[in-house]
């Protein structure tokens, strides 16, 4: 098992997937019940804890990432 979509570090895959998946969760629009998917629930919780600094430090695409973060985090 891995902590993030592509491995042990947050990548652009996680960053772009998070707002789309989060908005479907119970704590937002309640469109999808993720309780049958404990790995998704755990990933959402991990992503909630990720800070802007951690994202910038862990990603090779920092320019694209910084633009994205201005809108979503």
PDB file of N, CA, C and O in Angstrom:
ATOM      1  N   UNK A   1       0.847  -1.186   0.000  1.00  0.00           N
ATOM      2  CA  UNK A   1       0.000   0.000   0.000  1.00  0.00           C
ATOM      3  C   UNK A   1       0.886   1.240   0.000  1.00  0.00           C
ATOM      4  O   UNK A   1       1.933   1.274   0.614  1.00  0.00           O
ATOM      5  N   UNK A   2       0.450   2.266  -0.709  1.00  0.00           N
ATOM      6  CA  UNK A   2       1.173   3.525  -0.762  1.00  0.00           C
ATOM      7  C   UNK A   2       0.307   4.641  -0.189  1.00  0.00           C
ATOM      8  O   UNK A   2      -0.909   4.533  -0.173  1.00  0.00           O
ATOM      9  N   UNK A   3       0.963   5.698   0.264  1.00  0.00           N
ATOM     10  CA  UNK A   3       0.236   6.794   0.907  1.00  0.00           C
ATOM     11  C   UNK A   3      -0.467   7.722  -0.079  1.00  0.00           C
ATOM     12  O   UNK A   3      -1.487   8.316   0.246  1.00  0.00           O
ATOM     13  N   UNK A   4       0.096   7.855  -1.263  1.00  0.00           N
ATOM     14  CA  UNK A   4      -0.453   8.794  -2.247  1.00  0.00           C
ATOM     15  C   UNK A   4      -0.660   8.072  -3.575  1.00  0.00           C
ATOM     16  O   UNK A   4      -0.269   6.924  -3.734  1.00  0.00           O
ATOM     17  N   UNK A   5      -1.255   8.729  -4.530  1.00  0.00           N
ATOM     18  CA  UNK A   5      -1.664   8.081  -5.772  1.00  0.00           C
ATOM     19  C   UNK A   5      -0.503   7.379  -6.472  1.00  0.00           C
ATOM     20  O   UNK A   5      -0.652   6.262  -6.936  1.00  0.00           O
ATOM     21  N   UNK A   6       0.649   8.033  -6.540  1.00  0.00           N
ATOM     22  CA  UNK A   6       1.762   7.425  -7.272  1.00  0.00           C
ATOM     23  C   UNK A   6       2.894   6.931  -6.388  1.00  0.00           C
ATOM     24  O   UNK A   6       3.930   6.514  -6.889  1.00  0.00           O
ATOM     25  N   UNK A   7       2.730   6.972  -5.079  1.00  0.00           N
ATOM     26  CA  UNK A   7       3.801   6.466  -4.222  1.00  0.00           C
ATOM     27  C   UNK A   7       3.809   7.078  -2.844  1.00  0.00           C
ATOM     28  O   UNK A   7       2.763   7.355  -2.264  1.00  0.00           O
ATOM     29  N   UNK A   8       5.011   7.352  -2.342  1.00  0.00           N
ATOM     30  CA  UNK A   8       5.157   7.815  -0.958  1.00  0.00           C
ATOM     31  C   UNK A   8       5.162   9.332  -0.809  1.00  0.00           C
ATOM     32  O   UNK A   8       5.166   9.833   0.310  1.00  0.00           O
ATOM     33  N   UNK A   9       5.170  10.064  -1.928  1.00  0.00           N
ATOM     34  CA  UNK A   9       5.164  11.529  -1.874  1.00  0.00           C
ATOM     35  C   UNK A   9       3.967  12.089  -2.622  1.00  0.00           C
ATOM     36  O   UNK A   9       3.463  11.481  -3.568  1.00  0.00           O
ATOM     37  N   UNK A  10       3.541  13.260  -2.203  1.00  0.00           N
ATOM     38  CA  UNK A  10       2.468  13.972  -2.910  1.00  0.00           C
ATOM     39  C   UNK A  10       2.998  14.414  -4.270  1.00  0.00           C
ATOM     40  O   UNK A  10       4.103  14.949  -4.372  1.00  0.00           O
ATOM     41  N   UNK A  11       2.220  14.167  -5.300  1.00  0.00           N
ATOM     42  CA  UNK A  11       2.588  14.605  -6.652  1.00  0.00           C
ATOM     43  C   UNK A  11       1.437  15.406  -7.245  1.00  0.00           C
ATOM     44  O   UNK A  11       0.381  15.567  -6.614  1.00  0.00           O
ATOM     45  N   UNK A  12       1.633  15.864  -8.465  1.00  0.00           N
ATOM     46  CA  UNK A  12       0.557  16.592  -9.141  1.00  0.00           C
ATOM     47  C   UNK A  12      -0.699  15.739  -9.268  1.00  0.00           C
ATOM     48  O   UNK A  12      -1.809  16.272  -9.248  1.00  0.00           O
ATOM     49  N   UNK A  13      -0.542  14.439  -9.381  1.00  0.00           N
ATOM     50  CA  UNK A  13      -1.716  13.550  -9.467  1.00  0.00           C
ATOM     51  C   UNK A  13      -2.598  13.717  -8.237  1.00  0.00           C
ATOM     52  O   UNK A  13      -3.824  13.853  -8.354  1.00  0.00           O
ATOM     53  N   UNK A  14      -1.988  13.740  -7.055  1.00  0.00           N
ATOM     54  CA  UNK A  14      -2.750  13.931  -5.816  1.00  0.00           C
ATOM     55  C   UNK A  14      -3.359  15.321  -5.758  1.00  0.00           C
ATOM     56  O   UNK A  14      -4.512  15.495  -5.366  1.00  0.00           O
ATOM     57  N   UNK A  15      -2.565  16.294  -6.136  1.00  0.00           N
ATOM     58  CA  UNK A  15      -2.993  17.688  -6.019  1.00  0.00           C
ATOM     59  C   UNK A  15      -4.187  17.982  -6.920  1.00  0.00           C
ATOM     60  O   UNK A  15      -5.126  18.660  -6.518  1.00  0.00           O
ATOM     61  N   UNK A  16      -4.168  17.433  -8.127  1.00  0.00           N
ATOM     62  CA  UNK A  16      -5.286  17.680  -9.036  1.00  0.00           C
ATOM     63  C   UNK A  16      -6.487  16.785  -8.726  1.00  0.00           C
ATOM     64  O   UNK A  16      -7.622  17.168  -8.968  1.00  0.00           O
ATOM     65  N   UNK A  17      -6.254  15.602  -8.181  1.00  0.00           N
ATOM     66  CA  UNK A  17      -7.363  14.703  -7.843  1.00  0.00           C
ATOM     67  C   UNK A  17      -8.081  15.123  -6.568  1.00  0.00           C
ATOM     68  O   UNK A  17      -9.303  14.939  -6.450  1.00  0.00           O
ATOM     69  N   UNK A  18      -7.341  15.678  -5.623  1.00  0.00           N
ATOM     70  CA  UNK A  18      -7.917  15.988  -4.310  1.00  0.00           C
ATOM     71  C   UNK A  18      -9.174  16.858  -4.372  1.00  0.00           C
ATOM     72  O   UNK A  18     -10.207  16.474  -3.805  1.00  0.00           O
ATOM     73  N   UNK A  19      -9.167  18.013  -5.043  1.00  0.00           N
ATOM     74  CA  UNK A  19     -10.400  18.823  -5.037  1.00  0.00           C
ATOM     75  C   UNK A  19     -11.585  18.109  -5.695  1.00  0.00           C
ATOM     76  O   UNK A  19     -12.726  18.275  -5.261  1.00  0.00           O
ATOM     77  N   UNK A  20     -11.304  17.304  -6.713  1.00  0.00           N
ATOM     78  CA  UNK A  20     -12.388  16.598  -7.400  1.00  0.00           C
ATOM     79  C   UNK A  20     -12.992  15.519  -6.498  1.00  0.00           C
ATOM     80  O   UNK A  20     -14.209  15.366  -6.430  1.00  0.00           O
ATOM     81  N   UNK A  21     -12.140  14.771  -5.821  1.00  0.00           N
ATOM     82  CA  UNK A  21     -12.626  13.699  -4.946  1.00  0.00           C
ATOM     83  C   UNK A  21     -13.222  14.277  -3.668  1.00  0.00           C
ATOM     84  O   UNK A  21     -14.279  13.836  -3.213  1.00  0.00           O
ATOM     85  N   UNK A  22     -12.563  15.282  -3.109  1.00  0.00           N
ATOM     86  CA  UNK A  22     -13.033  15.884  -1.852  1.00  0.00           C
ATOM     87  C   UNK A  22     -14.440  16.460  -1.992  1.00  0.00           C
ATOM     88  O   UNK A  22     -15.258  16.329  -1.098  1.00  0.00           O
ATOM     89  N   UNK A  23     -14.735  17.071  -3.140  1.00  0.00           N
ATOM     90  CA  UNK A  23     -16.055  17.681  -3.291  1.00  0.00           C
ATOM     91  C   UNK A  23     -17.169  16.641  -3.347  1.00  0.00           C
ATOM     92  O   UNK A  23     -18.332  16.975  -3.133  1.00  0.00           O
ATOM     93  N   UNK A  24     -16.830  15.398  -3.601  1.00  0.00           N
ATOM     94  CA  UNK A  24     -17.827  14.326  -3.606  1.00  0.00           C
ATOM     95  C   UNK A  24     -18.007  13.681  -2.239  1.00  0.00           C
ATOM     96  O   UNK A  24     -18.937  12.904  -2.039  1.00  0.00           O
ATOM     97  N   UNK A  25     -17.127  13.986  -1.310  1.00  0.00           N
ATOM     98  CA  UNK A  25     -17.129  13.327   0.001  1.00  0.00           C
ATOM     99  C   UNK A  25     -18.263  13.833   0.884  1.00  0.00           C
ATOM    100  O   UNK A  25     -18.879  14.863   0.628  1.00  0.00           O
ATOM    101  N   UNK A  26     -18.488  13.095   1.972  1.00  0.00           N
ATOM    102  CA  UNK A  26     -19.555  13.423   2.919  1.00  0.00           C
ATOM    103  C   UNK A  26     -19.438  14.820   3.506  1.00  0.00           C
ATOM    104  O   UNK A  26     -20.440  15.467   3.781  1.00  0.00           O
ATOM    105  N   UNK A  27     -18.232  15.277   3.731  1.00  0.00           N
ATOM    106  CA  UNK A  27     -18.042  16.574   4.371  1.00  0.00           C
ATOM    107  C   UNK A  27     -18.204  17.737   3.411  1.00  0.00           C
ATOM    108  O   UNK A  27     -18.039  18.876   3.801  1.00  0.00           O
ATOM    109  N   UNK A  28     -18.552  17.477   2.188  1.00  0.00           N
ATOM    110  CA  UNK A  28     -18.745  18.557   1.222  1.00  0.00           C
ATOM    111  C   UNK A  28     -20.121  18.410   0.571  1.00  0.00           C
ATOM    112  O   UNK A  28     -21.113  18.795   1.152  1.00  0.00           O
ATOM    113  N   UNK A  29     -20.200  17.841  -0.598  1.00  0.00           N
ATOM    114  CA  UNK A  29     -21.476  17.727  -1.321  1.00  0.00           C
ATOM    115  C   UNK A  29     -22.234  16.427  -1.066  1.00  0.00           C
ATOM    116  O   UNK A  29     -23.367  16.287  -1.478  1.00  0.00           O
ATOM    117  N   UNK A  30     -21.572  15.459  -0.436  1.00  0.00           N
ATOM    118  CA  UNK A  30     -22.184  14.174  -0.103  1.00  0.00           C
ATOM    119  C   UNK A  30     -22.707  13.414  -1.319  1.00  0.00           C
ATOM    120  O   UNK A  30     -23.759  12.791  -1.283  1.00  0.00           O
ATOM    121  N   UNK A  31     -21.951  13.458  -2.396  1.00  0.00           N
ATOM    122  CA  UNK A  31     -22.349  12.750  -3.600  1.00  0.00           C
ATOM    123  C   UNK A  31     -21.959  11.272  -3.564  1.00  0.00           C
ATOM    124  O   UNK A  31     -22.623  10.439  -4.180  1.00  0.00           O
ATOM    125  N   UNK A  32     -20.867  10.966  -2.859  1.00  0.00           N
ATOM    126  CA  UNK A  32     -20.359   9.592  -2.817  1.00  0.00           C
ATOM    127  C   UNK A  32     -20.051   9.217  -1.376  1.00  0.00           C
ATOM    128  O   UNK A  32     -19.448   9.990  -0.641  1.00  0.00           O
ATOM    129  N   UNK A  33     -20.463   8.034  -1.000  1.00  0.00           N
ATOM    130  CA  UNK A  33     -20.105   7.502   0.315  1.00  0.00           C
ATOM    131  C   UNK A  33     -18.813   6.699   0.143  1.00  0.00           C
ATOM    132  O   UNK A  33     -18.817   5.617  -0.444  1.00  0.00           O
ATOM    133  N   UNK A  34     -17.709   7.242   0.649  1.00  0.00           N
ATOM    134  CA  UNK A  34     -16.420   6.580   0.500  1.00  0.00           C
ATOM    135  C   UNK A  34     -16.116   5.592   1.627  1.00  0.00           C
ATOM    136  O   UNK A  34     -15.046   4.989   1.614  1.00  0.00           O
ATOM    137  N   UNK A  35     -17.022   5.403   2.565  1.00  0.00           N
ATOM    138  CA  UNK A  35     -16.727   4.492   3.679  1.00  0.00           C
ATOM    139  C   UNK A  35     -16.407   3.063   3.224  1.00  0.00           C
ATOM    140  O   UNK A  35     -15.599   2.404   3.870  1.00  0.00           O
ATOM    141  N   UNK A  36     -16.985   2.560   2.126  1.00  0.00           N
ATOM    142  CA  UNK A  36     -16.570   1.226   1.664  1.00  0.00           C
ATOM    143  C   UNK A  36     -15.151   1.203   1.084  1.00  0.00           C
ATOM    144  O   UNK A  36     -14.640   0.145   0.741  1.00  0.00           O
ATOM    145  N   UNK A  37     -14.538   2.368   0.960  1.00  0.00           N
ATOM    146  CA  UNK A  37     -13.207   2.496   0.368  1.00  0.00           C
ATOM    147  C   UNK A  37     -12.256   3.131   1.382  1.00  0.00           C
ATOM    148  O   UNK A  37     -11.923   4.319   1.290  1.00  0.00           O
ATOM    149  N   UNK A  38     -11.811   2.360   2.366  1.00  0.00           N
ATOM    150  CA  UNK A  38     -10.994   2.926   3.444  1.00  0.00           C
ATOM    151  C   UNK A  38      -9.688   3.554   2.956  1.00  0.00           C
ATOM    152  O   UNK A  38      -9.194   4.506   3.567  1.00  0.00           O
ATOM    153  N   UNK A  39      -9.137   3.059   1.862  1.00  0.00           N
ATOM    154  CA  UNK A  39      -7.899   3.659   1.343  1.00  0.00           C
ATOM    155  C   UNK A  39      -8.151   5.073   0.822  1.00  0.00           C
ATOM    156  O   UNK A  39      -7.312   5.963   0.974  1.00  0.00           O
ATOM    157  N   UNK A  40      -9.299   5.283   0.213  1.00  0.00           N
ATOM    158  CA  UNK A  40      -9.650   6.624  -0.277  1.00  0.00           C
ATOM    159  C   UNK A  40      -9.892   7.551   0.906  1.00  0.00           C
ATOM    160  O   UNK A  40      -9.414   8.691   0.915  1.00  0.00           O
ATOM    161  N   UNK A  41     -10.614   7.071   1.915  1.00  0.00           N
ATOM    162  CA  UNK A  41     -10.873   7.884   3.111  1.00  0.00           C
ATOM    163  C   UNK A  41      -9.558   8.274   3.780  1.00  0.00           C
ATOM    164  O   UNK A  41      -9.358   9.436   4.146  1.00  0.00           O
ATOM    165  N   UNK A  42      -8.641   7.327   3.900  1.00  0.00           N
ATOM    166  CA  UNK A  42      -7.338   7.614   4.517  1.00  0.00           C
ATOM    167  C   UNK A  42      -6.543   8.607   3.673  1.00  0.00           C
ATOM    168  O   UNK A  42      -5.889   9.507   4.210  1.00  0.00           O
ATOM    169  N   UNK A  43      -6.595   8.478   2.357  1.00  0.00           N
ATOM    170  CA  UNK A  43      -5.893   9.403   1.460  1.00  0.00           C
ATOM    171  C   UNK A  43      -6.459  10.816   1.614  1.00  0.00           C
ATOM    172  O   UNK A  43      -5.700  11.781   1.688  1.00  0.00           O
ATOM    173  N   UNK A  44      -7.781  10.953   1.672  1.00  0.00           N
ATOM    174  CA  UNK A  44      -8.399  12.266   1.866  1.00  0.00           C
ATOM    175  C   UNK A  44      -7.893  12.888   3.168  1.00  0.00           C
ATOM    176  O   UNK A  44      -7.540  14.068   3.204  1.00  0.00           O
ATOM    177  N   UNK A  45      -7.851  12.108   4.223  1.00  0.00           N
ATOM    178  CA  UNK A  45      -7.373  12.610   5.518  1.00  0.00           C
ATOM    179  C   UNK A  45      -5.904  13.026   5.436  1.00  0.00           C
ATOM    180  O   UNK A  45      -5.519  14.055   5.986  1.00  0.00           O
ATOM    181  N   UNK A  46      -5.087  12.240   4.737  1.00  0.00           N
ATOM    182  CA  UNK A  46      -3.673  12.618   4.577  1.00  0.00           C
ATOM    183  C   UNK A  46      -3.546  13.903   3.776  1.00  0.00           C
ATOM    184  O   UNK A  46      -2.738  14.771   4.099  1.00  0.00           O
ATOM    185  N   UNK A  47      -4.343  14.028   2.726  1.00  0.00           N
ATOM    186  CA  UNK A  47      -4.268  15.231   1.891  1.00  0.00           C
ATOM    187  C   UNK A  47      -4.706  16.469   2.665  1.00  0.00           C
ATOM    188  O   UNK A  47      -4.193  17.560   2.434  1.00  0.00           O
ATOM    189  N   UNK A  48      -5.638  16.326   3.594  1.00  0.00           N
ATOM    190  CA  UNK A  48      -6.063  17.466   4.415  1.00  0.00           C
ATOM    191  C   UNK A  48      -4.908  17.995   5.256  1.00  0.00           C
ATOM    192  O   UNK A  48      -4.883  19.173   5.600  1.00  0.00           O
ATOM    193  N   UNK A  49      -3.963  17.122   5.585  1.00  0.00           N
ATOM    194  CA  UNK A  49      -2.843  17.505   6.441  1.00  0.00           C
ATOM    195  C   UNK A  49      -1.653  18.083   5.666  1.00  0.00           C
ATOM    196  O   UNK A  49      -0.735  18.616   6.273  1.00  0.00           O
ATOM    197  N   UNK A  50      -1.675  17.952   4.362  1.00  0.00           N
ATOM    198  CA  UNK A  50      -0.560  18.436   3.552  1.00  0.00           C
ATOM    199  C   UNK A  50      -0.592  19.961   3.534  1.00  0.00           C
ATOM    200  O   UNK A  50      -1.627  20.572   3.297  1.00  0.00           O
ATOM    201  N   UNK A  51       0.558  20.572   3.783  1.00  0.00           N
ATOM    202  CA  UNK A  51       0.641  22.030   3.765  1.00  0.00           C
ATOM    203  C   UNK A  51       1.184  22.520   2.438  1.00  0.00           C
ATOM    204  O   UNK A  51       1.777  21.767   1.670  1.00  0.00           O
ATOM    205  N   UNK A  52       1.010  23.776   2.189  1.00  0.00           N
ATOM    206  CA  UNK A  52       1.528  24.386   0.970  1.00  0.00           C
ATOM    207  C   UNK A  52       3.031  24.210   0.848  1.00  0.00           C
ATOM    208  O   UNK A  52       3.554  23.937  -0.225  1.00  0.00           O
ATOM    209  N   UNK A  53       3.737  24.391   1.936  1.00  0.00           N
ATOM    210  CA  UNK A  53       5.191  24.263   1.930  1.00  0.00           C
ATOM    211  C   UNK A  53       5.608  22.841   1.586  1.00  0.00           C
ATOM    212  O   UNK A  53       6.520  22.637   0.780  1.00  0.00           O
ATOM    213  N   UNK A  54       4.933  21.856   2.161  1.00  0.00           N
ATOM    214  CA  UNK A  54       5.254  20.463   1.851  1.00  0.00           C
ATOM    215  C   UNK A  54       5.053  20.175   0.374  1.00  0.00           C
ATOM    216  O   UNK A  54       5.853  19.488  -0.245  1.00  0.00           O
ATOM    217  N   UNK A  55       3.993  20.708  -0.194  1.00  0.00           N
ATOM    218  CA  UNK A  55       3.722  20.474  -1.608  1.00  0.00           C
ATOM    219  C   UNK A  55       4.822  21.071  -2.470  1.00  0.00           C
ATOM    220  O   UNK A  55       5.314  20.438  -3.393  1.00  0.00           O
ATOM    221  N   UNK A  56       5.202  22.277  -2.196  1.00  0.00           N
ATOM    222  CA  UNK A  56       6.236  22.942  -2.983  1.00  0.00           C
ATOM    223  C   UNK A  56       7.575  22.241  -2.828  1.00  0.00           C
ATOM    224  O   UNK A  56       8.330  22.102  -3.790  1.00  0.00           O
ATOM    225  N   UNK A  57       7.896  21.768  -1.628  1.00  0.00           N
ATOM    226  CA  UNK A  57       9.172  21.105  -1.377  1.00  0.00           C
ATOM    227  C   UNK A  57       9.254  19.729  -2.024  1.00  0.00           C
ATOM    228  O   UNK A  57      10.335  19.272  -2.362  1.00  0.00           O
ATOM    229  N   UNK A  58       8.135  19.061  -2.192  1.00  0.00           N
ATOM    230  CA  UNK A  58       8.138  17.682  -2.677  1.00  0.00           C
ATOM    231  C   UNK A  58       7.858  17.538  -4.159  1.00  0.00           C
ATOM    232  O   UNK A  58       7.729  16.434  -4.645  1.00  0.00           O
ATOM    233  N   UNK A  59       7.735  18.619  -4.891  1.00  0.00           N
ATOM    234  CA  UNK A  59       7.302  18.489  -6.270  1.00  0.00           C
ATOM    235  C   UNK A  59       8.252  19.147  -7.246  1.00  0.00           C
ATOM    236  O   UNK A  59       8.688  20.264  -7.041  1.00  0.00           O
ATOM    237  N   UNK A  60       8.520  18.456  -8.331  1.00  0.00           N
ATOM    238  CA  UNK A  60       9.431  18.975  -9.354  1.00  0.00           C
ATOM    239  C   UNK A  60       8.760  20.023 -10.234  1.00  0.00           C
ATOM    240  O   UNK A  60       9.429  20.791 -10.905  1.00  0.00           O
ATOM    241  N   UNK A  61       7.456  20.072 -10.230  1.00  0.00           N
ATOM    242  CA  UNK A  61       6.718  20.997 -11.093  1.00  0.00           C
ATOM    243  C   UNK A  61       6.298  22.229 -10.299  1.00  0.00           C
ATOM    244  O   UNK A  61       5.136  22.612 -10.289  1.00  0.00           O
ATOM    245  N   UNK A  62       7.221  22.873  -9.646  1.00  0.00           N
ATOM    246  CA  UNK A  62       6.878  23.911  -8.679  1.00  0.00           C
ATOM    247  C   UNK A  62       6.150  25.103  -9.292  1.00  0.00           C
ATOM    248  O   UNK A  62       5.277  25.667  -8.670  1.00  0.00           O
ATOM    249  N   UNK A  63       6.475  25.500 -10.516  1.00  0.00           N
ATOM    250  CA  UNK A  63       5.794  26.655 -11.109  1.00  0.00           C
ATOM    251  C   UNK A  63       4.321  26.356 -11.355  1.00  0.00           C
ATOM    252  O   UNK A  63       3.446  27.134 -10.982  1.00  0.00           O
ATOM    253  N   UNK A  64       4.027  25.212 -11.951  1.00  0.00           N
ATOM    254  CA  UNK A  64       2.628  24.818 -12.166  1.00  0.00           C
ATOM    255  C   UNK A  64       1.918  24.625 -10.843  1.00  0.00           C
ATOM    256  O   UNK A  64       0.764  25.021 -10.675  1.00  0.00           O
ATOM    257  N   UNK A  65       2.612  24.027  -9.916  1.00  0.00           N
ATOM    258  CA  UNK A  65       2.043  23.767  -8.602  1.00  0.00           C
ATOM    259  C   UNK A  65       1.691  25.057  -7.882  1.00  0.00           C
ATOM    260  O   UNK A  65       0.601  25.189  -7.327  1.00  0.00           O
ATOM    261  N   UNK A  66       2.562  26.024  -7.892  1.00  0.00           N
ATOM    262  CA  UNK A  66       2.288  27.284  -7.210  1.00  0.00           C
ATOM    263  C   UNK A  66       1.076  27.988  -7.800  1.00  0.00           C
ATOM    264  O   UNK A  66       0.264  28.559  -7.066  1.00  0.00           O
ATOM    265  N   UNK A  67       0.912  27.938  -9.105  1.00  0.00           N
ATOM    266  CA  UNK A  67      -0.272  28.543  -9.719  1.00  0.00           C
ATOM    267  C   UNK A  67      -1.536  27.829  -9.268  1.00  0.00           C
ATOM    268  O   UNK A  67      -2.535  28.447  -8.952  1.00  0.00           O
ATOM    269  N   UNK A  68      -1.481  26.495  -9.221  1.00  0.00           N
ATOM    270  CA  UNK A  68      -2.628  25.711  -8.781  1.00  0.00           C
ATOM    271  C   UNK A  68      -2.971  26.009  -7.328  1.00  0.00           C
ATOM    272  O   UNK A  68      -4.135  26.185  -6.968  1.00  0.00           O
ATOM    273  N   UNK A  69      -1.958  26.094  -6.478  1.00  0.00           N
ATOM    274  CA  UNK A  69      -2.169  26.309  -5.059  1.00  0.00           C
ATOM    275  C   UNK A  69      -2.809  27.659  -4.757  1.00  0.00           C
ATOM    276  O   UNK A  69      -3.540  27.798  -3.787  1.00  0.00           O
ATOM    277  N   UNK A  70      -2.555  28.645  -5.585  1.00  0.00           N
ATOM    278  CA  UNK A  70      -3.172  29.959  -5.382  1.00  0.00           C
ATOM    279  C   UNK A  70      -4.691  29.862  -5.416  1.00  0.00           C
ATOM    280  O   UNK A  70      -5.387  30.599  -4.748  1.00  0.00           O
ATOM    281  N   UNK A  71      -5.210  28.916  -6.191  1.00  0.00           N
ATOM    282  CA  UNK A  71      -6.660  28.793  -6.344  1.00  0.00           C
ATOM    283  C   UNK A  71      -7.301  27.808  -5.376  1.00  0.00           C
ATOM    284  O   UNK A  71      -8.446  27.972  -5.003  1.00  0.00           O
ATOM    285  N   UNK A  72      -6.588  26.748  -4.990  1.00  0.00           N
ATOM    286  CA  UNK A  72      -7.233  25.669  -4.257  1.00  0.00           C
ATOM    287  C   UNK A  72      -6.809  25.506  -2.801  1.00  0.00           C
ATOM    288  O   UNK A  72      -7.490  24.848  -2.055  1.00  0.00           O
ATOM    289  N   UNK A  73      -5.656  26.019  -2.399  1.00  0.00           N
ATOM    290  CA  UNK A  73      -5.205  25.793  -1.018  1.00  0.00           C
ATOM    291  C   UNK A  73      -4.963  27.105  -0.312  1.00  0.00           C
ATOM    292  O   UNK A  73      -4.640  28.075  -0.789  1.00  0.00           O
TER     293      UNK A  73
END
